[in-house]
mmCIF file of C-alpha atoms in Angstrom:
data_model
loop_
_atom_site.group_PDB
_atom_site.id
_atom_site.type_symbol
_atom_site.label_atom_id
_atom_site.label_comp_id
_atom_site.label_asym_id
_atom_site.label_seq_id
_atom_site.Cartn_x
_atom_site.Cartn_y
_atom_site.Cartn_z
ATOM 1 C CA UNK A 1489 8.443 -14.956 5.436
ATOM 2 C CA UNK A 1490 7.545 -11.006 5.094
ATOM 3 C CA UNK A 1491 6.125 -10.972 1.566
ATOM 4 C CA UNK A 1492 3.365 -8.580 0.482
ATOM 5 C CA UNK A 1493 2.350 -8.610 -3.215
ATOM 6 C CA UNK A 1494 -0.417 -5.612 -4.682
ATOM 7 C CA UNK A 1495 -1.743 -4.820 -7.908
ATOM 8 C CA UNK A 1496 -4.298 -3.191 -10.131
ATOM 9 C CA UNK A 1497 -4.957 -0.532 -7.392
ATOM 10 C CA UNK A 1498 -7.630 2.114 -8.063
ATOM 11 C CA UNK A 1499 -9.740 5.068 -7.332
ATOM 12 C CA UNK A 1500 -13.895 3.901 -7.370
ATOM 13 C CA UNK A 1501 -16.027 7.197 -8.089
ATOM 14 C CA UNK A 1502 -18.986 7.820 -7.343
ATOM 15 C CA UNK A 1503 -20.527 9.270 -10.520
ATOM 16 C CA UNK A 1504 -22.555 8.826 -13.083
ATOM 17 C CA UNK A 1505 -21.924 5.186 -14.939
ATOM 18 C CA UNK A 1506 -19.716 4.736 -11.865
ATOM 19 C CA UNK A 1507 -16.386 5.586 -13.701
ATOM 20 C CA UNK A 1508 -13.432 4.795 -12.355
ATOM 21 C CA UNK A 1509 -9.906 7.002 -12.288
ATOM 22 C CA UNK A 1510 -7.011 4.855 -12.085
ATOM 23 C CA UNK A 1511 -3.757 5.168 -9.907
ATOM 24 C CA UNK A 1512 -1.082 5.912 -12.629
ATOM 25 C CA UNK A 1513 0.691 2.415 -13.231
ATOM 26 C CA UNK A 1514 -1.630 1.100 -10.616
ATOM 27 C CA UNK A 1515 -1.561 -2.504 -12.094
ATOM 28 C CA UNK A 1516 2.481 -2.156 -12.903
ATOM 29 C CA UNK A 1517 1.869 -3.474 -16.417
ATOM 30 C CA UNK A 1518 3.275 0.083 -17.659
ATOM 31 C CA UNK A 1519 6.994 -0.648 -17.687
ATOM 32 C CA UNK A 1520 10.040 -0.312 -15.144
ATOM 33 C CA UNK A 1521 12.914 2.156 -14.556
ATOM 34 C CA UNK A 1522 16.573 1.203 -14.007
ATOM 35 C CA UNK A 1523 17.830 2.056 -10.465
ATOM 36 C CA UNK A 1524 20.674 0.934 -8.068
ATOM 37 C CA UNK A 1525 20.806 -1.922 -7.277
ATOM 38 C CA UNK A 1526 19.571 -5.396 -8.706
ATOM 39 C CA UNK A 1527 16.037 -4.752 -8.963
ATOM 40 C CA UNK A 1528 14.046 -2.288 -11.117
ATOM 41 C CA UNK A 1529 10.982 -0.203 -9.883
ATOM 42 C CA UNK A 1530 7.742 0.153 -11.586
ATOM 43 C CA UNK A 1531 7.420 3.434 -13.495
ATOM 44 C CA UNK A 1532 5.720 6.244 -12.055
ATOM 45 C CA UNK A 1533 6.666 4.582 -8.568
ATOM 46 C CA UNK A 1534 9.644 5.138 -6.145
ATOM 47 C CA UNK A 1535 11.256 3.017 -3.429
ATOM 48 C CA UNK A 1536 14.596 3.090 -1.086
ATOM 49 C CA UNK A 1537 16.607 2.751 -4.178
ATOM 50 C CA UNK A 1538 15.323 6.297 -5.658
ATOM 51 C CA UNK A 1539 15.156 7.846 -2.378
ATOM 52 C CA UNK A 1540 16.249 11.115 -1.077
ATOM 53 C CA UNK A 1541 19.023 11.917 -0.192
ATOM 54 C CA UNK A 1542 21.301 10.316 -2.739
ATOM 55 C CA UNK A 1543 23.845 9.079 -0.559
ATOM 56 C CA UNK A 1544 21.017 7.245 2.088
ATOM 57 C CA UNK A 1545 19.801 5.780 -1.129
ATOM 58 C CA UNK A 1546 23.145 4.430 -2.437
ATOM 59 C CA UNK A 1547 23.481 2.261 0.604
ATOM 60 C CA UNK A 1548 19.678 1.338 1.043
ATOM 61 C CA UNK A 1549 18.825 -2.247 0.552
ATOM 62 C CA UNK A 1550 16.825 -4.019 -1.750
ATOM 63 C CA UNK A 1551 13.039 -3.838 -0.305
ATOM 64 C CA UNK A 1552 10.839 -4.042 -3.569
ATOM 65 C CA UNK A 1553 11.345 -6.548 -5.823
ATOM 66 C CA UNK A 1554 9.598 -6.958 -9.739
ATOM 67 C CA UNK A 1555 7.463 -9.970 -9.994
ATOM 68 C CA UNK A 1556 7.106 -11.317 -13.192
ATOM 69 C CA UNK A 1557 4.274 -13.934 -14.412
ATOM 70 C CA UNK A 1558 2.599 -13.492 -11.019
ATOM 71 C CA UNK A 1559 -0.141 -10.329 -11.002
ATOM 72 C CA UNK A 1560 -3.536 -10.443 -10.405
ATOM 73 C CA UNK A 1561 -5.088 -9.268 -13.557
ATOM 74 C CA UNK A 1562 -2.115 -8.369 -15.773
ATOM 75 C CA UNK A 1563 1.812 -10.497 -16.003
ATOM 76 C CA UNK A 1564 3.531 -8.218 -13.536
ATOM 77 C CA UNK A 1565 3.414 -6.950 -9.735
ATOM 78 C CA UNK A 1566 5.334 -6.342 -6.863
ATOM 79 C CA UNK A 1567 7.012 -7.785 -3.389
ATOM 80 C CA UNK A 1568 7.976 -5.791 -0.737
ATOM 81 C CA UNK A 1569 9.968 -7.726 1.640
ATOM 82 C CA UNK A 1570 11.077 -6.306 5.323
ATOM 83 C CA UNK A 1571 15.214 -6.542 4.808
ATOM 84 C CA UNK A 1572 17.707 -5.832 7.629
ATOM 85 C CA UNK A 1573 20.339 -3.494 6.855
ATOM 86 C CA UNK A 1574 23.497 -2.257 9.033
ATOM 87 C CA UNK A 1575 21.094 -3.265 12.224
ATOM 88 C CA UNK A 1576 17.819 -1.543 10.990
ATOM 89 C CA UNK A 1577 14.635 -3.387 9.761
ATOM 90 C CA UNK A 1578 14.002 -1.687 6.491
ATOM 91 C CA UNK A 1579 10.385 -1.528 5.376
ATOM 92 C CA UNK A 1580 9.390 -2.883 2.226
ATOM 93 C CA UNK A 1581 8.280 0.583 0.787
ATOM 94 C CA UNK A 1582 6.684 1.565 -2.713
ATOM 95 C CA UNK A 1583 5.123 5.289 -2.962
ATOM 96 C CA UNK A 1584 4.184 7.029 -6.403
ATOM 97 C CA UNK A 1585 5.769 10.093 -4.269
ATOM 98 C CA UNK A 1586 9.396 10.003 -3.277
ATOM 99 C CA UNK A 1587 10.908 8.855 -0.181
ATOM 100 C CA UNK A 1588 13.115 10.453 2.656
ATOM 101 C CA UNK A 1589 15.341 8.388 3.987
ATOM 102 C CA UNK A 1590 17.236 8.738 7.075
ATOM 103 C CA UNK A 1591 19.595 6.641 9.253
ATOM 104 C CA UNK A 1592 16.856 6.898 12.135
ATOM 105 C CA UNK A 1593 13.782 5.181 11.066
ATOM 106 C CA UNK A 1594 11.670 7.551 13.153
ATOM 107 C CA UNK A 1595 12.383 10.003 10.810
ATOM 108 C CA UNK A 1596 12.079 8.510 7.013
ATOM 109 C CA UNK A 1597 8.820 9.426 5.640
ATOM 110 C CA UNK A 1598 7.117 9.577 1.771
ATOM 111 C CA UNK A 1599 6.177 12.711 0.490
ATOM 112 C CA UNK A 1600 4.751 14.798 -3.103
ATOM 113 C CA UNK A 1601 7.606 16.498 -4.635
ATOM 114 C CA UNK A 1602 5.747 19.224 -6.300
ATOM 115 C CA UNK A 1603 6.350 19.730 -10.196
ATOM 116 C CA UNK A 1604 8.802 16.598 -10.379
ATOM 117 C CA UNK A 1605 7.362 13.623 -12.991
ATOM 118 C CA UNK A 1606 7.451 10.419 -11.724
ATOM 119 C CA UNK A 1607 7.158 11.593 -7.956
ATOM 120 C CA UNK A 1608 4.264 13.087 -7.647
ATOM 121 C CA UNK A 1609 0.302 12.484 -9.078
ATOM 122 C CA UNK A 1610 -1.821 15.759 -9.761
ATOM 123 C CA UNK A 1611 -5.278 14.601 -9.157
ATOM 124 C CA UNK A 1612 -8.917 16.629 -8.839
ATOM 125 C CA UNK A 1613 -11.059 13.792 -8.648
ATOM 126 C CA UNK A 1614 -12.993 13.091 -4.864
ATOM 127 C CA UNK A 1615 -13.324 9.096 -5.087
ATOM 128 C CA UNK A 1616 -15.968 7.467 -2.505
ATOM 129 C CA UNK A 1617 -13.117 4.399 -2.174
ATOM 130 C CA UNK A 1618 -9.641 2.592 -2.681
ATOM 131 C CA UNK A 1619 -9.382 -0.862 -4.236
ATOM 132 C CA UNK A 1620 -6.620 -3.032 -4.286
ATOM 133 C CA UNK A 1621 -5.856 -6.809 -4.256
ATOM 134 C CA UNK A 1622 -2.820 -8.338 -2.125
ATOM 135 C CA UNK A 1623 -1.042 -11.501 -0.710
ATOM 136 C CA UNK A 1624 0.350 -11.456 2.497
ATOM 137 C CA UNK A 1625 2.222 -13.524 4.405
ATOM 138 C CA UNK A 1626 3.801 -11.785 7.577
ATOM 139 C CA UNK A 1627 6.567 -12.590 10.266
ATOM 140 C CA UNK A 1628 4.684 -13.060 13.637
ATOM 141 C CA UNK A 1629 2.055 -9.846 14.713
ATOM 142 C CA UNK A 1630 3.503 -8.082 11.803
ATOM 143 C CA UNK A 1631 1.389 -6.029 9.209
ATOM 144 C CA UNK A 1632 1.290 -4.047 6.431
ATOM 145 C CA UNK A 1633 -0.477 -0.873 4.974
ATOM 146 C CA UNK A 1634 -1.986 0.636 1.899
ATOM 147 C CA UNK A 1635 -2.529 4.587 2.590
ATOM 148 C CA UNK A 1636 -3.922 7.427 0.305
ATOM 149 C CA UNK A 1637 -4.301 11.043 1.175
ATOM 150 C CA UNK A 1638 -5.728 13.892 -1.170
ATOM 151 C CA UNK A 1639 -3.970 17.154 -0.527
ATOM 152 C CA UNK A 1640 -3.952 20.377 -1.695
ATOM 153 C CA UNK A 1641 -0.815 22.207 -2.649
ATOM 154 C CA UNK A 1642 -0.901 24.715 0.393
ATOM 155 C CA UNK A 1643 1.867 22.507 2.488
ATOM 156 C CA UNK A 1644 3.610 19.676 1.436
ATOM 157 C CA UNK A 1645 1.789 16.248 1.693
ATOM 158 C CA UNK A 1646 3.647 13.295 3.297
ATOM 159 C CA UNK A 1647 3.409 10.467 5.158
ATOM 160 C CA UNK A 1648 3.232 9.991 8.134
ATOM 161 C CA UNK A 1649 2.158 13.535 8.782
ATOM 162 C CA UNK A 1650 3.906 15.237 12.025
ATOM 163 C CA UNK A 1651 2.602 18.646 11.591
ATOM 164 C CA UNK A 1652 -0.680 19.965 10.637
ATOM 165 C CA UNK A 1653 -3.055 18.194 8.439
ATOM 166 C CA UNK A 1654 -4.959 21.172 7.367
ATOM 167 C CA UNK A 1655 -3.889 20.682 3.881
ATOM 168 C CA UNK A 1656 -5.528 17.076 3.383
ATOM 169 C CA UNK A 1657 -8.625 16.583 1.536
ATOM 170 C CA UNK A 1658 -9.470 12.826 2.117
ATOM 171 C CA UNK A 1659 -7.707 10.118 3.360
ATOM 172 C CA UNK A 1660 -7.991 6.077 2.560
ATOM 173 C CA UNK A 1661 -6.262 3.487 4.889
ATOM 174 C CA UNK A 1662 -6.088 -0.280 5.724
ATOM 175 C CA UNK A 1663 -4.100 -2.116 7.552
ATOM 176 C CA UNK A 1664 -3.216 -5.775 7.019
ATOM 177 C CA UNK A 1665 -2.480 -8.740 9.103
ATOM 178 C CA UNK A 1666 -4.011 -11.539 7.911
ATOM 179 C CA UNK A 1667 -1.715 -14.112 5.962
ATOM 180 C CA UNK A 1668 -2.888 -15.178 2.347
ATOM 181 C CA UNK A 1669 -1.466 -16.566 -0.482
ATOM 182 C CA UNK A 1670 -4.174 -16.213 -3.211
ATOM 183 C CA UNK A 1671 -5.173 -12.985 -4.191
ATOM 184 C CA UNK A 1672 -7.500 -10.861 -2.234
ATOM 185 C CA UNK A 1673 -9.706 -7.821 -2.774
ATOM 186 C CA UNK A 1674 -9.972 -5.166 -0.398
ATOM 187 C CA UNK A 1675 -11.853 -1.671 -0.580
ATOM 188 C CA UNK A 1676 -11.843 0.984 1.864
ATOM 189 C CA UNK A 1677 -13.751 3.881 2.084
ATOM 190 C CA UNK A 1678 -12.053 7.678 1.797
ATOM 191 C CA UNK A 1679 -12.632 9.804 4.747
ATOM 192 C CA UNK A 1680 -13.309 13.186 3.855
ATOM 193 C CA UNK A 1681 -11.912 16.147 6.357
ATOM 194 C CA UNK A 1682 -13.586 18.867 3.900
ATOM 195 C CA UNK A 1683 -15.113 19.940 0.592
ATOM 196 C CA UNK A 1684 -11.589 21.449 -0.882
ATOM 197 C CA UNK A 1685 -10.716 20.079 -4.339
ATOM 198 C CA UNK A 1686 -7.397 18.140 -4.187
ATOM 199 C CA UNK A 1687 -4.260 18.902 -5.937
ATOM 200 C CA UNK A 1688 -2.668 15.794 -5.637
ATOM 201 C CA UNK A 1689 -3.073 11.949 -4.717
ATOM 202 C CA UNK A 1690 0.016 10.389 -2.320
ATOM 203 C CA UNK A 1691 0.021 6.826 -1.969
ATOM 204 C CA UNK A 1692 2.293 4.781 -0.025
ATOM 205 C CA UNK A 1693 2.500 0.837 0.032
ATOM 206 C CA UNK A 1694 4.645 -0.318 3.384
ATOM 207 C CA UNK A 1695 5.337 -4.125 3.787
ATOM 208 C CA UNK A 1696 6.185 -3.971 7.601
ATOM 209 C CA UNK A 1697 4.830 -2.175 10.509
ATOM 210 C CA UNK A 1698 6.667 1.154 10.602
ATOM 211 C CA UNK A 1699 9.598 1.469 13.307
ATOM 212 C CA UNK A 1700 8.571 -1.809 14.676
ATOM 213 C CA UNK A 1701 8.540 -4.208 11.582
ATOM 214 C CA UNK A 1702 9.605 -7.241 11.506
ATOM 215 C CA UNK A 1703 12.762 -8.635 9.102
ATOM 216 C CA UNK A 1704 11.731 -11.162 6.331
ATOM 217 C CA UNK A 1705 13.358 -14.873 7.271
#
C-alpha cells in the first residue's frame, strides 16, 4: 500500500538561542477547510480538490486524506495515497501553495499564488534546515518527496521549475524510499543559490514519484 503520513514540519534557524520559524499549520493541529469531495484539507494547505482550474479539480480524486488520533506530536496528520483516476496515477499531493492541474501529468505543477491567503506563505527568514517526521510504506521502487524553495517575488515560484530558477533563494529536498511504519525524523539541509532575502516559502508534499508513481493497492 502507497501511504505516506507527515507532520509537525519546520524551519531550524540558525540564530541566536537557535529559534525556530514554523511552517504555517505545519503540525495540522490548526483546523480543516471543507472542499469537494469526502475529505477535508488542512488549513493553510491545498490539494487536487482545491486545485486550479476549477473544472480539473471537480473531477480530481481523493489523494489526501485527514488522519485523526494518529500524529506524531499533536491528534491530527495526513495520508497521501497514489489513486488512479480515468487511467492516470494521481499523486498524493499536499502544497501550502496551490496546484495546477492538468489532464497530462507532465504538465500539473504547485505554485505561490501571490497575494491569495491560504495559497501562498510570505517568509524572510534564511533557515540552515527542514525537519519533518513521516511513515512510509510504498508500492514496489516507489518514493516520495518533501521539497522547499525560498523565492523572491521577481517570477513566479513553482514546482517543478521548467524555466529559469533565477528567482530562488534556497532550496530543501529529500526523497524517500524506505518503508516505515513508526514515525521517523528527517532533516535536510537548505541549499543556498545566493544571499537575496526571500519573499516567500513553497512547499510541496508528493506521495508518489512524479509521472511515474505508482497506484496505492
Amino acid at each position: 500500500m502507497k501511504k505516506t503520513l507527515l507532520t509537525v514540519l519546520s524551519l531550524a534557524l540558525l540564530t541566536i538561542g537557535f529559534s525556530q520559524t514554523q511552517i504555517e499549520n505545519g503540525d495540522f493541529e490548526s483546523g480543516w477547510d471543507d472542499v469537494s469531495g469526502n475529505e477535508d484539507e488542512p488549513h493553510e494547505w491545498n490539494s487536487l480538490k482545491t486545485a486550479d482550474p476549477g473544472w480539473v479539480a471537480a473531477f480530481a480524486p481523493v489523494v489526501a486524506f485527514k488522519e485523526l488520533g494518529g500524529g506524531h506530536n499533536g491528534s491530527d496528520c495526513i495520508r497521501l495515497k497514489v489513486i488512479n483516476s480515468s487511467g492516470v496515477n494521481a499523486n498524493g499531493l499536499l502544497t501550502n501553495g496551490r496546484v495546477y492541474a492538468s489532464t497530462n501529468p507532465d504538465n500539473g505543477y504547485v505554485y505561490t499564488q501571490d497575494g491569495t491567503s491560504g495559497n501562498e506563505l510570505v517568509f524572510n527568514d534564511k533557515p540552515d534546515s527542514l525537519v519533518f517526521w513521516y511513515q512510509h510504506t510504498p508500492t514496489g521502487s516507489d518514493k516520495s518527496k518533501m521539497e522547499v524553495i525560498l523565492h523572491d517575488n521577481s517570477a513566479e515560484g513553482k514546482l517543478p521549475e521548467t524555466g529559469s530558477t533565477a528567482h530562488w533563494v534556497a532550496r530543501a529536498r529529500a526523497d524517500i524510499s524506505i518503508t516505515t511504519t513508526g514515525w521517523t525524523r528527517m532533516a535536510v539541509a537548505f541549499n543556498y543559490y545566493n544571499c537575496n532575502t526571500p519573499d516567500y516559502l513553497l512547499a510541496v508534499i508528493s506521495a508518489g514519484d512524479s509521472t511515474i508513481a505508482e497506484v496505492d493497492t
